């Protein structure tokens, strides 16, 4: 799936996909004050907001968590 394909879908359809990506990314964060699950939920919300605004949700995920996970990795999950 590509970014454009994700953005063409309704938020309810991509929400579980974004959660999977957010969980993967949150697991990469070491030493954070919040648990990975809390981080994943917050990150998914940021991704859904980006989705609704027509922005890149994967870039938003990396920005939100301070990660640098390549889009190819995220899209392969």
GROMACS .gro file of C-alpha atoms in nm:
model
   77
    1UNK     CA    1   0.000   0.000   0.000
    2UNK     CA    2   0.120   0.353  -0.071
    3UNK     CA    3   0.066   0.681   0.111
    4UNK     CA    4  -0.182   0.790  -0.155
    5UNK     CA    5  -0.377   0.466  -0.116
    6UNK     CA    6  -0.391   0.519   0.262
    7UNK     CA    7  -0.510   0.877   0.223
    8UNK     CA    8  -0.783   0.769  -0.019
    9UNK     CA    9  -0.945   0.549   0.246
   10UNK     CA   10  -1.184   0.652   0.520
   11UNK     CA   11  -1.030   0.709   0.867
   12UNK     CA   12  -1.221   0.413   1.012
   13UNK     CA   13  -1.061   0.184   0.755
   14UNK     CA   14  -0.704   0.300   0.818
   15UNK     CA   15  -0.731   0.332   1.198
   16UNK     CA   16  -0.623  -0.031   1.262
   17UNK     CA   17  -0.341   0.002   1.008
   18UNK     CA   18  -0.219   0.319   1.178
   19UNK     CA   19  -0.239   0.150   1.519
   20UNK     CA   20  -0.017  -0.131   1.396
   21UNK     CA   21   0.236   0.121   1.266
   22UNK     CA   22   0.213   0.326   1.586
   23UNK     CA   23   0.270   0.020   1.804
   24UNK     CA   24   0.576  -0.076   1.601
   25UNK     CA   25   0.717   0.277   1.625
   26UNK     CA   26   0.633   0.316   1.995
   27UNK     CA   27   0.821  -0.004   2.068
   28UNK     CA   28   1.132   0.167   1.928
   29UNK     CA   29   1.114   0.441   2.192
   30UNK     CA   30   1.330   0.356   2.489
   31UNK     CA   31   1.322   0.546   2.814
   32UNK     CA   32   0.998   0.732   2.746
   33UNK     CA   33   0.784   0.837   3.040
   34UNK     CA   34   0.469   0.682   2.888
   35UNK     CA   35   0.427   0.312   2.821
   36UNK     CA   36   0.454   0.196   2.457
   37UNK     CA   37   0.076   0.135   2.446
   38UNK     CA   38  -0.005   0.489   2.562
   39UNK     CA   39   0.246   0.627   2.311
   40UNK     CA   40   0.089   0.415   2.037
   41UNK     CA   41  -0.261   0.542   2.112
   42UNK     CA   42  -0.144   0.905   2.112
   43UNK     CA   43   0.057   0.848   1.793
   44UNK     CA   44  -0.239   0.685   1.619
   45UNK     CA   45  -0.452   0.988   1.703
   46UNK     CA   46  -0.186   1.218   1.556
   47UNK     CA   47  -0.178   1.001   1.243
   48UNK     CA   48  -0.556   1.010   1.206
   49UNK     CA   49  -0.555   1.388   1.243
   50UNK     CA   50  -0.286   1.413   0.974
   51UNK     CA   51  -0.492   1.178   0.755
   52UNK     CA   52  -0.799   1.399   0.787
   53UNK     CA   53  -0.589   1.706   0.701
   54UNK     CA   54  -0.442   1.538   0.391
   55UNK     CA   55  -0.095   1.532   0.546
   56UNK     CA   56   0.148   1.240   0.546
   57UNK     CA   57   0.050   1.026   0.848
   58UNK     CA   58   0.382   0.838   0.845
   59UNK     CA   59   0.582   1.158   0.867
   60UNK     CA   60   0.349   1.271   1.146
   61UNK     CA   61   0.420   0.945   1.330
   62UNK     CA   62   0.795   0.995   1.307
   63UNK     CA   63   0.764   1.360   1.410
   64UNK     CA   64   0.536   1.276   1.702
   65UNK     CA   65   0.759   1.002   1.843
   66UNK     CA   66   1.094   1.145   1.737
   67UNK     CA   67   1.172   0.836   1.532
   68UNK     CA   68   1.318   0.802   1.183
   69UNK     CA   69   1.152   0.485   1.059
   70UNK     CA   70   1.153   0.473   0.677
   71UNK     CA   71   0.816   0.478   0.503
   72UNK     CA   72   0.904   0.153   0.327
   73UNK     CA   73   0.930  -0.022   0.663
   74UNK     CA   74   0.601   0.119   0.787
   75UNK     CA   75   0.416   0.037   0.468
   76UNK     CA   76   0.550  -0.320   0.488
   77UNK     CA   77   0.393  -0.387   0.828
   0.00000   0.00000   0.00000
